[in-house]
């Protein structure tokens, strides 16, 4: 007799990003002897789908024609389903210009994805209205969890919608205490709000960091930043910061690993500040760890984070780190002891922080020595999740 608990995770497509990386790591470590796991993805696209643990069942919730569905139900005389579908199809159309409301209602008018009931359904991208609607309306379970990965500034009617939706979840999981405080302040103080940090495979990171690469220049100061090129990640500040460092006499090479909608803007900023020889866009790398391992300083210029994974990876590889004071960073660093948190999110502040480490190798070495003593243990975070699922 199969006594495993049945869990469903709901996601969008598996593009290259921090949340996607987090679910991949979670599914690598979850105990499949205890849980039967299904991952519902928006569609069959996404560069990282092949990274999912083979024990995970993959299903899809991609959009279907609601008009065709309603006509089929009408032919079968399922009048209640027809009325339900028509009502929410109209609501979706009325809110066509509002991505959040349109997305929520467009899923709500569709039927269940399967006949079975799960022990737990987890909306793993809980600020995505499509994901939330699928988890709440198209999968059956008495326990439903919303997983919060970052700050999202929804206001007015949209904030009210999400507050009502979050009330429907039995538990809320946040990726850091900073995000929990943000959620409690701007949405609601849910009775069952928890903090679970993203999981990481320390051994795998160290092993992959030993692979060879032939891009970085030795004999100069190498800086690395890894992340999707997007507004909240702050890479648009890098060309101006690099210009200041070069003007101050530092022969730096700053490598940006990742791609995204901000690429063209960053390229314009590189040209504007005349730093094309110093800021190098490498695009997406399946294995960024050799670049992190071989850099002199790792920099995270984010305006907003949930609980930054790349800085933890840089810590595991014992690199001196400069970061903005984005949410979650104060939970990772004691500034001046195991990294440096700059006080403002500006190119000038980044310049001062990086300059401090470049000018004082003894501070860099202090960070490295302190990072050697830090522990990274997934077991405690997994047990938190198990306790929530089984409570």
Coordinates of N, CA, C and O in Angstrom, one line a residue, residues 146-149 172-177 179-181 183 193-197:
X146 N 1.3 29.1 0.0 CA 1.8 30.1 -0.9 C 3.3 30.4 -0.6 O 3.6 30.6 0.6
X147 N 4.2 30.4 -1.5 CA 5.6 30.5 -1.3 C 6.1 31.9 -1.9 O 6.0 32.1 -3.0
X148 N 6.5 32.7 -1.0 CA 6.9 34.1 -1.3 C 8.4 34.3 -1.5 O 9.1 34.0 -0.5
X149 N 8.8 34.7 -2.7 CA 10.2 34.8 -3.0 C 10.8 36.2 -3.0 O 12.0 36.4 -3.1
X172 N 1.8 30.3 4.7 CA 2.6 31.2 3.8 C 4.0 30.9 4.2 O 4.4 30.9 5.3
X173 N 4.9 30.6 3.1 CA 6.3 30.4 3.3 C 7.0 31.6 2.7 O 6.8 31.9 1.5
X174 N 7.9 32.2 3.4 CA 8.8 33.3 2.9 C 10.2 32.8 2.9 O 10.6 32.1 3.8
X175 N 11.0 33.3 2.0 CA 12.4 32.9 1.8 C 13.4 33.6 2.7 O 14.5 33.3 2.7
X176 N 12.9 34.6 3.5 CA 13.8 35.3 4.4 C 12.9 36.0 5.4 O 11.7 36.2 5.2
X177 N 13.5 36.4 6.6 CA 12.7 37.1 7.6 C 12.4 38.5 7.0 O 11.3 39.1 7.4
X179 N 11.6 39.3 3.9 CA 10.4 39.1 3.1 C 9.2 38.8 3.9 O 8.1 39.3 3.6
X180 N 9.3 38.1 5.0 CA 8.2 37.9 5.9 C 7.7 39.2 6.5 O 6.5 39.4 6.5
X181 N 8.6 40.0 6.9 CA 8.2 41.3 7.5 C 7.5 42.2 6.4 O 6.5 42.9 6.7
X183 N 5.9 41.1 3.7 CA 4.6 40.5 3.5 C 3.6 40.8 4.6 O 2.4 41.2 4.3
X193 N 2.6 31.9 9.0 CA 3.7 32.4 8.1 C 5.0 31.9 8.6 O 5.4 32.0 9.8
X194 N 5.8 31.3 7.7 CA 7.1 30.6 8.1 C 8.2 31.2 7.2 O 8.0 31.8 6.2
X195 N 9.4 30.9 7.7 CA 10.6 31.3 6.9 C 11.4 30.0 6.6 O 11.7 29.2 7.5
X196 N 11.6 29.7 5.3 CA 12.4 28.6 4.8 C 13.4 29.2 3.8 O 13.0 29.7 2.8
X197 N 14.7 29.1 4.1 CA 15.7 29.6 3.2 C 15.9 28.6 2.0 O 15.6 27.4 2.1

